[in-house]
Short mmCIF file of C-alpha atoms in Angstrom, two decimals:
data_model
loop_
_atom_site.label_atom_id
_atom_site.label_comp_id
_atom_site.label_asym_id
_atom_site.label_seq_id
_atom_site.Cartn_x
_atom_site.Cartn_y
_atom_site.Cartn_z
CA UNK A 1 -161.81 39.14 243.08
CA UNK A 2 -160.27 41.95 243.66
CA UNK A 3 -161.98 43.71 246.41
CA UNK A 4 -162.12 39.86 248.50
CA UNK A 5 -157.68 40.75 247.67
CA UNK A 6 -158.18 44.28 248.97
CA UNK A 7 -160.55 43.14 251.97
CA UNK A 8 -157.84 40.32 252.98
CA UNK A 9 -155.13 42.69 252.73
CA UNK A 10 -156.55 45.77 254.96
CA UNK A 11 -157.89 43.04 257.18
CA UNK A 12 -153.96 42.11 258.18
CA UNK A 13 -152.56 45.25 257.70
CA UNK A 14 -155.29 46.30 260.50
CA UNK A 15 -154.37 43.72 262.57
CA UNK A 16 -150.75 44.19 262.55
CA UNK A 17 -151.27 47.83 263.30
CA UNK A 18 -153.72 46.89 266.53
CA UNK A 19 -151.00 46.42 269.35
CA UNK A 20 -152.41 47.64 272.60
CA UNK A 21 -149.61 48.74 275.13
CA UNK A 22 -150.54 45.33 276.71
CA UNK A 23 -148.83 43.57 273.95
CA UNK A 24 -145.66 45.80 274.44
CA UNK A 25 -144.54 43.02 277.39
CA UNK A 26 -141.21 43.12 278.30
CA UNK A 27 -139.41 40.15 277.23
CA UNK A 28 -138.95 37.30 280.00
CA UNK A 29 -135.90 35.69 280.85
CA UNK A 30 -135.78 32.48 279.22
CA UNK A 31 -136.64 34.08 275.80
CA UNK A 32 -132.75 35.87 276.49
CA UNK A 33 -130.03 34.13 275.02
CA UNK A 34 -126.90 34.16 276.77
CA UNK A 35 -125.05 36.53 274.95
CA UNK A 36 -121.60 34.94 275.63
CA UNK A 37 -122.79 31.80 273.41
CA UNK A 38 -124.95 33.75 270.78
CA UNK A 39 -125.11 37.26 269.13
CA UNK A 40 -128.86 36.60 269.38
CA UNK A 41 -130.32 38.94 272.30
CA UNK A 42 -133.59 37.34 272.40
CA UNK A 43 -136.26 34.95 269.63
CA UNK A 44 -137.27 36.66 266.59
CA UNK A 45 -140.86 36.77 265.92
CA UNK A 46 -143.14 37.88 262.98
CA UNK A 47 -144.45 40.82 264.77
CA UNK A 48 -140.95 42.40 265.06
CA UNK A 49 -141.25 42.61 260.90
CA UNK A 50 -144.77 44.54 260.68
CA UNK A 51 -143.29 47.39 258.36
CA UNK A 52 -141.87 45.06 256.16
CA UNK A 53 -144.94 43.33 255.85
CA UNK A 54 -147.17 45.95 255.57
CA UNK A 55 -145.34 47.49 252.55
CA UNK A 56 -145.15 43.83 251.01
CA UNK A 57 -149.21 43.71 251.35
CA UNK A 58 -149.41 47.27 249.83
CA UNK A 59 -147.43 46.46 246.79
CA UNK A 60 -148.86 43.26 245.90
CA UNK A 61 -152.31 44.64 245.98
CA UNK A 62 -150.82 47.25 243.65
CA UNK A 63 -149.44 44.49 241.82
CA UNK A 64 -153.05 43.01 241.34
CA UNK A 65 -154.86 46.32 241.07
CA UNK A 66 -152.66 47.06 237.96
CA UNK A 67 -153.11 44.17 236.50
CA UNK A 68 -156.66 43.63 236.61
CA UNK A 69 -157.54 47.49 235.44
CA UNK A 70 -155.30 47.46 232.73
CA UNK A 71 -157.28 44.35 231.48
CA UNK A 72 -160.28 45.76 232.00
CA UNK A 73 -159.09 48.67 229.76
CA UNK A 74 -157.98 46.30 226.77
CA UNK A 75 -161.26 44.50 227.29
CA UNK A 76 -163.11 48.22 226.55
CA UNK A 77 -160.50 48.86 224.07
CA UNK A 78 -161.38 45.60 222.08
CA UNK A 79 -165.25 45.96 222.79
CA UNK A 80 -164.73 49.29 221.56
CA UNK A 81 -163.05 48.95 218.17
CA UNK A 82 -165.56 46.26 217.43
CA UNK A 83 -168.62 47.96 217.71
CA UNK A 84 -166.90 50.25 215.26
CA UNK A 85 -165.79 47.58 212.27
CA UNK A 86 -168.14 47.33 210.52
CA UNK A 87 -168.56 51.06 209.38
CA UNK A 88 -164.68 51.15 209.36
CA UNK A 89 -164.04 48.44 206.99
CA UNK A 90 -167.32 49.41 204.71
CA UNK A 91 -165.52 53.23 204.07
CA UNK A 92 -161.85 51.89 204.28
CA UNK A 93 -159.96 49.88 202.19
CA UNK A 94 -157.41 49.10 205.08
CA UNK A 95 -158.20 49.01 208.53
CA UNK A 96 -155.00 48.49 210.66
CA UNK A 97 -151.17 49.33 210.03
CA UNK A 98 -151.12 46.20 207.65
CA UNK A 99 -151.57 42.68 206.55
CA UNK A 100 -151.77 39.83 208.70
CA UNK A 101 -151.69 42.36 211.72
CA UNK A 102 -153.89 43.33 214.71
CA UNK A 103 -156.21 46.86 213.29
CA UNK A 104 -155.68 47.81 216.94
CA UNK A 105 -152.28 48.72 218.19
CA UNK A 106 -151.94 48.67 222.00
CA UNK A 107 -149.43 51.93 222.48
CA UNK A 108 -149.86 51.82 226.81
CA UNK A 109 -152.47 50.65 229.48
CA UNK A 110 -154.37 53.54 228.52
CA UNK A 111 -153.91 54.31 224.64
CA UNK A 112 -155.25 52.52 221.72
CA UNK A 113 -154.97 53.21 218.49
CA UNK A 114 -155.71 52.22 214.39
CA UNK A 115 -154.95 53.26 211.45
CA UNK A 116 -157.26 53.83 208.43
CA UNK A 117 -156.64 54.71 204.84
CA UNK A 118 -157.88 53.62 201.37
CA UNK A 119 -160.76 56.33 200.31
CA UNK A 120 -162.02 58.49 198.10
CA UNK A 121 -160.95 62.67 199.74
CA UNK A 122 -159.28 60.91 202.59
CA UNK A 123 -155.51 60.66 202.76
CA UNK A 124 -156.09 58.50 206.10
CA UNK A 125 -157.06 58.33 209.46
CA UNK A 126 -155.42 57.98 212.99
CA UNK A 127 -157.86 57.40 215.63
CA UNK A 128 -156.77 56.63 219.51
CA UNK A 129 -159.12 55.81 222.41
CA UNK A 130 -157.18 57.12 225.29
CA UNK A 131 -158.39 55.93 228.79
CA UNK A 132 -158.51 56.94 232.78
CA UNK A 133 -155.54 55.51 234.06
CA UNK A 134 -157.61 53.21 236.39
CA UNK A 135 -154.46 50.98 236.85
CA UNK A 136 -152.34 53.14 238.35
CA UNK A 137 -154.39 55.63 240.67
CA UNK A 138 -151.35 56.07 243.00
CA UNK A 139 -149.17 57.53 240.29
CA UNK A 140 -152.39 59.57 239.38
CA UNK A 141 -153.07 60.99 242.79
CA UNK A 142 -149.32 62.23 243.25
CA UNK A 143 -149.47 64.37 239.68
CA UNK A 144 -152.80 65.51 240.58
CA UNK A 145 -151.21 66.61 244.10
CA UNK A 146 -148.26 68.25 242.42
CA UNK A 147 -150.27 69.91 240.38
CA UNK A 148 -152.60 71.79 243.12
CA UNK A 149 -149.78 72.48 245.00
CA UNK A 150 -147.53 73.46 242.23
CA UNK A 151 -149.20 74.41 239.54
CA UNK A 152 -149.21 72.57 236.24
CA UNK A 153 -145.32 72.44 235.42
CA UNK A 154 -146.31 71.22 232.14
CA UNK A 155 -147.58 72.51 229.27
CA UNK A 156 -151.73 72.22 229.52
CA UNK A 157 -153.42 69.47 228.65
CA UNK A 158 -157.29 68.28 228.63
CA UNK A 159 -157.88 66.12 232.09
CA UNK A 160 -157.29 62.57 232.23
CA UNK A 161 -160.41 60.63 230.86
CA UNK A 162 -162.16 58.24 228.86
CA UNK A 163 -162.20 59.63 225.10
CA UNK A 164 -162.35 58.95 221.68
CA UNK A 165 -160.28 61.29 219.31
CA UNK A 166 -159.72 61.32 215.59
CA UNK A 167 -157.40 62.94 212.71
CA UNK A 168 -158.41 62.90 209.56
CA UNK A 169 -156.05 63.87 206.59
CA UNK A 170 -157.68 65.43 203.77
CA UNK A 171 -156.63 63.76 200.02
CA UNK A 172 -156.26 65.33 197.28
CA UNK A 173 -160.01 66.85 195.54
CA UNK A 174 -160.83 66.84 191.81
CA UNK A 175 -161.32 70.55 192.57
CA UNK A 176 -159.15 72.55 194.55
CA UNK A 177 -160.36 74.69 197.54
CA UNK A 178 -158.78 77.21 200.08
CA UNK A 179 -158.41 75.92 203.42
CA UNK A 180 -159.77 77.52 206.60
CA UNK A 181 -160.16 76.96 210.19
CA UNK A 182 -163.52 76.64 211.95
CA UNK A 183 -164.34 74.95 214.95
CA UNK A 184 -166.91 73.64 217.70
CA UNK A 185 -165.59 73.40 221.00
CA UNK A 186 -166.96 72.53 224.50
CA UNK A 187 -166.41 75.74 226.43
CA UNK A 188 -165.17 73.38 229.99
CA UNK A 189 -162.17 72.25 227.14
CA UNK A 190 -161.77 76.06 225.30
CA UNK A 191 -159.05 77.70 227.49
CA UNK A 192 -157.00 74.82 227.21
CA UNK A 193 -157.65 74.28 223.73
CA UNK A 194 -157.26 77.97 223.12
CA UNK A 195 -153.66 77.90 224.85
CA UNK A 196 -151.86 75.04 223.41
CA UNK A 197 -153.59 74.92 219.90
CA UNK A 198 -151.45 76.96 217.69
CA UNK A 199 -154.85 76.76 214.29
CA UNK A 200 -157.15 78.10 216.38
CA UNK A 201 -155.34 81.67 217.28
CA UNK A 202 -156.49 82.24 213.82
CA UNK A 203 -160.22 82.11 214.91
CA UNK A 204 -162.48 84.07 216.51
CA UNK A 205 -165.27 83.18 219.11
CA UNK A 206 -168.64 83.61 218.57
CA UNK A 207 -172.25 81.25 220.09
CA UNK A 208 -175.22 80.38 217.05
CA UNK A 209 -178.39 79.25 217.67
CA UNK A 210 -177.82 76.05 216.00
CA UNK A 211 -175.86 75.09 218.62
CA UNK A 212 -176.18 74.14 222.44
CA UNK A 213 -175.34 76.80 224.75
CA UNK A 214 -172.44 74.04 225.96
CA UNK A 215 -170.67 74.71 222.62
CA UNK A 216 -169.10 78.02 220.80
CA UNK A 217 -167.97 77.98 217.40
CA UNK A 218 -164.33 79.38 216.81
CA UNK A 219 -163.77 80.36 213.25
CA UNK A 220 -161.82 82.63 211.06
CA UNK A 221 -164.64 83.88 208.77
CA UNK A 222 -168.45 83.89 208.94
CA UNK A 223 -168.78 82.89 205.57
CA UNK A 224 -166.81 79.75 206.61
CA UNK A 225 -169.06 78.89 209.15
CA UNK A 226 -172.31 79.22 207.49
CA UNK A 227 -170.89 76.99 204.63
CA UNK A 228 -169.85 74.40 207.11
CA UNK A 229 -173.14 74.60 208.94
CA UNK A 230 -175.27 74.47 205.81
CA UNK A 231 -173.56 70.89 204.52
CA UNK A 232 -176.21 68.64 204.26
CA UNK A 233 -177.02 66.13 207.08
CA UNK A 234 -173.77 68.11 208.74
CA UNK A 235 -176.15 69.17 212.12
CA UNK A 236 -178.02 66.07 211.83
CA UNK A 237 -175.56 63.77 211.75
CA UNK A 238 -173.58 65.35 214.40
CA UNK A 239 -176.48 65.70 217.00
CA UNK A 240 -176.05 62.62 218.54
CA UNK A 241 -172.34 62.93 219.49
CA UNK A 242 -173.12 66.27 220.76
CA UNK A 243 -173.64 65.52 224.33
CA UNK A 244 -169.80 64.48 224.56
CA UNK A 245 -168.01 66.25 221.98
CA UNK A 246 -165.00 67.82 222.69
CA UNK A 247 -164.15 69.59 219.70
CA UNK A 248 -164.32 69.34 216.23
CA UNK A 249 -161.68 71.15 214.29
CA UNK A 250 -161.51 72.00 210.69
CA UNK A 251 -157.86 73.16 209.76
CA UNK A 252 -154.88 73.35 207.61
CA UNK A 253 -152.53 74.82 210.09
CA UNK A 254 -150.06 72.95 212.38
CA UNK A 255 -151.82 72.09 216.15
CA UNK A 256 -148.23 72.89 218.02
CA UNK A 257 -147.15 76.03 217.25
CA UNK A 258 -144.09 75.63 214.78
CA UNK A 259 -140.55 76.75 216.11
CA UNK A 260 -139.15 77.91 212.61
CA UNK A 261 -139.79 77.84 209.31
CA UNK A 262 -139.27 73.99 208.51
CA UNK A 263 -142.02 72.75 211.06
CA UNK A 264 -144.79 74.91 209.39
CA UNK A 265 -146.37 72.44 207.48
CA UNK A 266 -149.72 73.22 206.19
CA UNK A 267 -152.04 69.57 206.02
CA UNK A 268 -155.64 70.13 205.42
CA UNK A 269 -157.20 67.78 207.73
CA UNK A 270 -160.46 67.22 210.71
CA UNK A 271 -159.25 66.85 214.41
CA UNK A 272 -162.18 64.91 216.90
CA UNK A 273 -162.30 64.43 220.73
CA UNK A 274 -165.06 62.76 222.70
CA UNK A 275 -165.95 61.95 225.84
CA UNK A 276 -166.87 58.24 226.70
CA UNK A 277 -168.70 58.35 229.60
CA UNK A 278 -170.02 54.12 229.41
CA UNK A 279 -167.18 52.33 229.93
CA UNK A 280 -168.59 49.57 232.53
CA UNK A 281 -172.07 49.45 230.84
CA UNK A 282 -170.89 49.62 227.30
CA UNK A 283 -172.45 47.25 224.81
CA UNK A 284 -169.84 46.71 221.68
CA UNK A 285 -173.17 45.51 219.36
CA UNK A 286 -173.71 49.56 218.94
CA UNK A 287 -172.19 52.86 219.16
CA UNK A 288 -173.99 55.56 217.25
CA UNK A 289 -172.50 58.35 218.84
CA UNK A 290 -168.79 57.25 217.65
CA UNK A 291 -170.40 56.04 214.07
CA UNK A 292 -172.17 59.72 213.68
CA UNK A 293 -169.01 61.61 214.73
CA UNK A 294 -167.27 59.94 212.04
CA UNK A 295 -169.79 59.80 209.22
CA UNK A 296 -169.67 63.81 210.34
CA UNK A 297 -166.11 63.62 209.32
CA UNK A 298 -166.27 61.70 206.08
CA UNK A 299 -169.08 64.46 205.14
CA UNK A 300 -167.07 67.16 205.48
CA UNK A 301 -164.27 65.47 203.65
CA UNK A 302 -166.97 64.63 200.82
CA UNK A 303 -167.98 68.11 200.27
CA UNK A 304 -164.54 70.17 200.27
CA UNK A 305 -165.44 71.25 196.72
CA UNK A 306 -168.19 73.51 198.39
CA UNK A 307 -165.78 75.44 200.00
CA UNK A 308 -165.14 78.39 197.32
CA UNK A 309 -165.09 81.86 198.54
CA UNK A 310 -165.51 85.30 197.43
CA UNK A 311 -162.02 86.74 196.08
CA UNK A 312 -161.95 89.20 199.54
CA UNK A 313 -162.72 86.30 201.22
CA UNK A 314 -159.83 84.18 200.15
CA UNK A 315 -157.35 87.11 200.09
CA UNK A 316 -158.04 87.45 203.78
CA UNK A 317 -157.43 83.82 204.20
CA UNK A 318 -154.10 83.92 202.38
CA UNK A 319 -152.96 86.99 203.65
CA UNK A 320 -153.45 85.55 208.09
CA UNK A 321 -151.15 82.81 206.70
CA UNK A 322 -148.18 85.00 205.16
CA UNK A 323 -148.30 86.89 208.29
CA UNK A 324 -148.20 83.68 210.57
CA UNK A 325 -145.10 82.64 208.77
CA UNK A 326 -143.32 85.70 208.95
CA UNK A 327 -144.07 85.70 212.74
CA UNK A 328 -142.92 82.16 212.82
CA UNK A 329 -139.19 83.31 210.57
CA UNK A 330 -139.38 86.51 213.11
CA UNK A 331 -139.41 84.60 216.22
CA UNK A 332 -137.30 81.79 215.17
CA UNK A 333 -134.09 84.45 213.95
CA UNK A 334 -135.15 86.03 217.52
CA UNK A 335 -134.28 82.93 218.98
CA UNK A 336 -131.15 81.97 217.41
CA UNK A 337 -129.70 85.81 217.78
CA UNK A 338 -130.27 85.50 221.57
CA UNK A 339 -128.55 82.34 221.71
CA UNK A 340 -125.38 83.23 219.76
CA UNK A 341 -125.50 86.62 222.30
CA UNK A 342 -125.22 83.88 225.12
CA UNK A 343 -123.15 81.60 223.62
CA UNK A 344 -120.65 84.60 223.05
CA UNK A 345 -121.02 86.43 226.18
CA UNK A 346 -120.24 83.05 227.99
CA UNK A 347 -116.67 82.33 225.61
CA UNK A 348 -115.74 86.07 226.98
CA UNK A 349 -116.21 85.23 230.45
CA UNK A 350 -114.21 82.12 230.36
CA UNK A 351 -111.23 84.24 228.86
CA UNK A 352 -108.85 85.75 230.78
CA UNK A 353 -108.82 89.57 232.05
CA UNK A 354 -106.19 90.43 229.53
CA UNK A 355 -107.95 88.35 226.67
CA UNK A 356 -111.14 90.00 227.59
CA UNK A 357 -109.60 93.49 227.58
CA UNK A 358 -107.84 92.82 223.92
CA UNK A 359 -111.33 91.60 222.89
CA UNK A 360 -113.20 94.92 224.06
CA UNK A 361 -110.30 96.77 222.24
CA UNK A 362 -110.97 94.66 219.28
CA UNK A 363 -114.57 95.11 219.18
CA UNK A 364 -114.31 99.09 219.58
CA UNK A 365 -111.93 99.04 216.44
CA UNK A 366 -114.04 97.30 214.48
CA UNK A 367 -116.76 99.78 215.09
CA UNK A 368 -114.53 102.87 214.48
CA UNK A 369 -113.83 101.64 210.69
CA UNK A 370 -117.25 100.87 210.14
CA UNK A 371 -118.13 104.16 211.24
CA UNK A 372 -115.36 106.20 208.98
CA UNK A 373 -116.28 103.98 206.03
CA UNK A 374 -119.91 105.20 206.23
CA UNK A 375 -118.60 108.35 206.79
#
């Protein structure tokens, strides 16, 4: 349908466009109008509105591109979420934001998302399946342009695709355990991740032979690694998701880094990206690399109580997270000292030369006593 729409509408916009100098006759007389009885110089025809049409044509097939590729995304979306249900509702109490309501919230043309919660070690889940915006490739091609041209004005992201990505908020265990961060990442996605994930500056990065030379582990201990690793089923089940993953992050620290003391929150929790790389040929009856990736989650969850260290160990951990808060307190009085030192410099120049001058004289007798009364 709609390439026989795109065919149709390139066929007239190429015909409009073909005017040999042939066609650019000078008008005859009887097509004149005698000016005297009308304003009218000569008959109107279609051809003397070719720009207007041509734009029409282009917006109407953007018209019917949009539509039909944002359809075509909710049809993945729903094809997608379905071939997940049935491990969703079997480990989840409630799938959805609620009763009576659709488990699959359409955010935008190219975001989907659900909400999960009601299990044992699992606080809940947020999962999105953010898609190519194949609906709007104009828009697209202009912030990809701006971006070569420019550089990225914004802060770094992962490029626009087809993926599947998951948070996971750890619940409450039976027995407590310190938190860590460890991490597999796909090197094409570690610079980025590397620059705009504040959790993984505490990590270091380091290859394993359990792993495919497209992945590196990032992790803040080795110890924490080769308990993670060691889980049972942990390689196993994640093997067949390993083609597309992303990253999978094990953390307690905030992604964005926090701007003061009140936005870092510590929240124990698993963070999953993958690629999906069927979306025309994708068959909703199964989906075993989106299944594993999760059941990879839910084992991890499962298995917290594992994670006991060595008292060095732990000190270490504790101590990388005192220091990240006072960096955090540091930074943020930094901030608010260098704004008060603009704010006041600019109520000084606004004043007037003899209000400035009685402020300077202020100022300088204000140091003097605080000098003699330390002296």
């Amino acid at each position: 349908m709609v390439r026989k729409v795109l065919m149709s509408v390139l066929a007239f916009i190429s015909g409009a466009l073909a005017t040999d100098e042939s066609s650019e006759e000078s008008h005859t007389t009887e097509e004149f109008i005698d000016t005297e009885n009308s304003g009218m110089l000569r008959k109107v025809h279609w051809q003397d509105f070719k720009i207007e049409l041509i734009v029409l044509s282009v917006f109407a097939l953007y018209v019917v591109s949009f539509i039909t590729k944002k359809r075509k995304n909710a049809d993945f979306a729903s094809r997608w979420y379905n071939s997940l249900q049935t491990l969703l509702r079997n480990q989840f109490s409630q799938y959805g934001p609620g009763r009576n309501m659709s488990p699959v919230i359409d955010v935008s043309p190219t975001e989907y998302s659900s909400y999960l919660t009601g299990r044992v070690n699992v606080k809940n889940v947020y999962t999105t399946l953010q898609l190519f915006p194949r609906q709007d490739l104009f828009t697209y091609g202009i912030n990809q342009l701006v971006e070569i041209f420019m550089g990225n004005v914004m802060s770094p992201v992962l490029p626009a695709a087809d993926r599947f990505q998951l948070i996971l908020n750890l619940g409450n265990h039976a027995k407590p355990w310190q938190p860590f961060v460890f991490a597999i990442v796909r090197k094409d996605c570690m610079r980025i991740l590397r620059e705009t994930r504040f959790d993984l500056s505490f990590t270091r990065i380091s290859s394993h032979p359990l792993l495919p030379e497209t992945h590196v582990l990032m992790s803040e201990n080795l110890e924490c690694t080769e308990r993670v690793l060691n889980l049972p089923q942990f390689l196993p089940s994640l093997q067949s998701s390993m083609k597309n993953l992303e990253y999978l992050i094990v953390t307690d620290q905030p992604a964005a880094a926090p701007a003061n003391e009140k936005e870092y929150m510590e929240q124990p929790r698993i963070d999953a990206s993958m690629r999906v790389d069927n979306v025309g040929t994708f068959n909703e009856l199964e989906n075993p690399q989106a299944n594993d990736l999760l059941n990879t989650l839910l084992l991890i969850a499962d298995n917290t109580s594992k994670f006991q260290w060595r008292p060095e160990i732990t000190k270490k951990l504790t101590s990388s997270r005192k220091l990240a808060l006072e960096e955090v307190v540091h930074a943020s009085a930094a901030a608010k000292a260098a704004k008060s030192k603009k704010s006041t410099a600019s109520d000084v120049s606004n004043l007037s030369e003899s209000e400035q001058k009685k402020r300077v004289d202020k100022e300088r007798q204000r140091k003097i006593k605080k000098r003699s009364k330390r002296a």
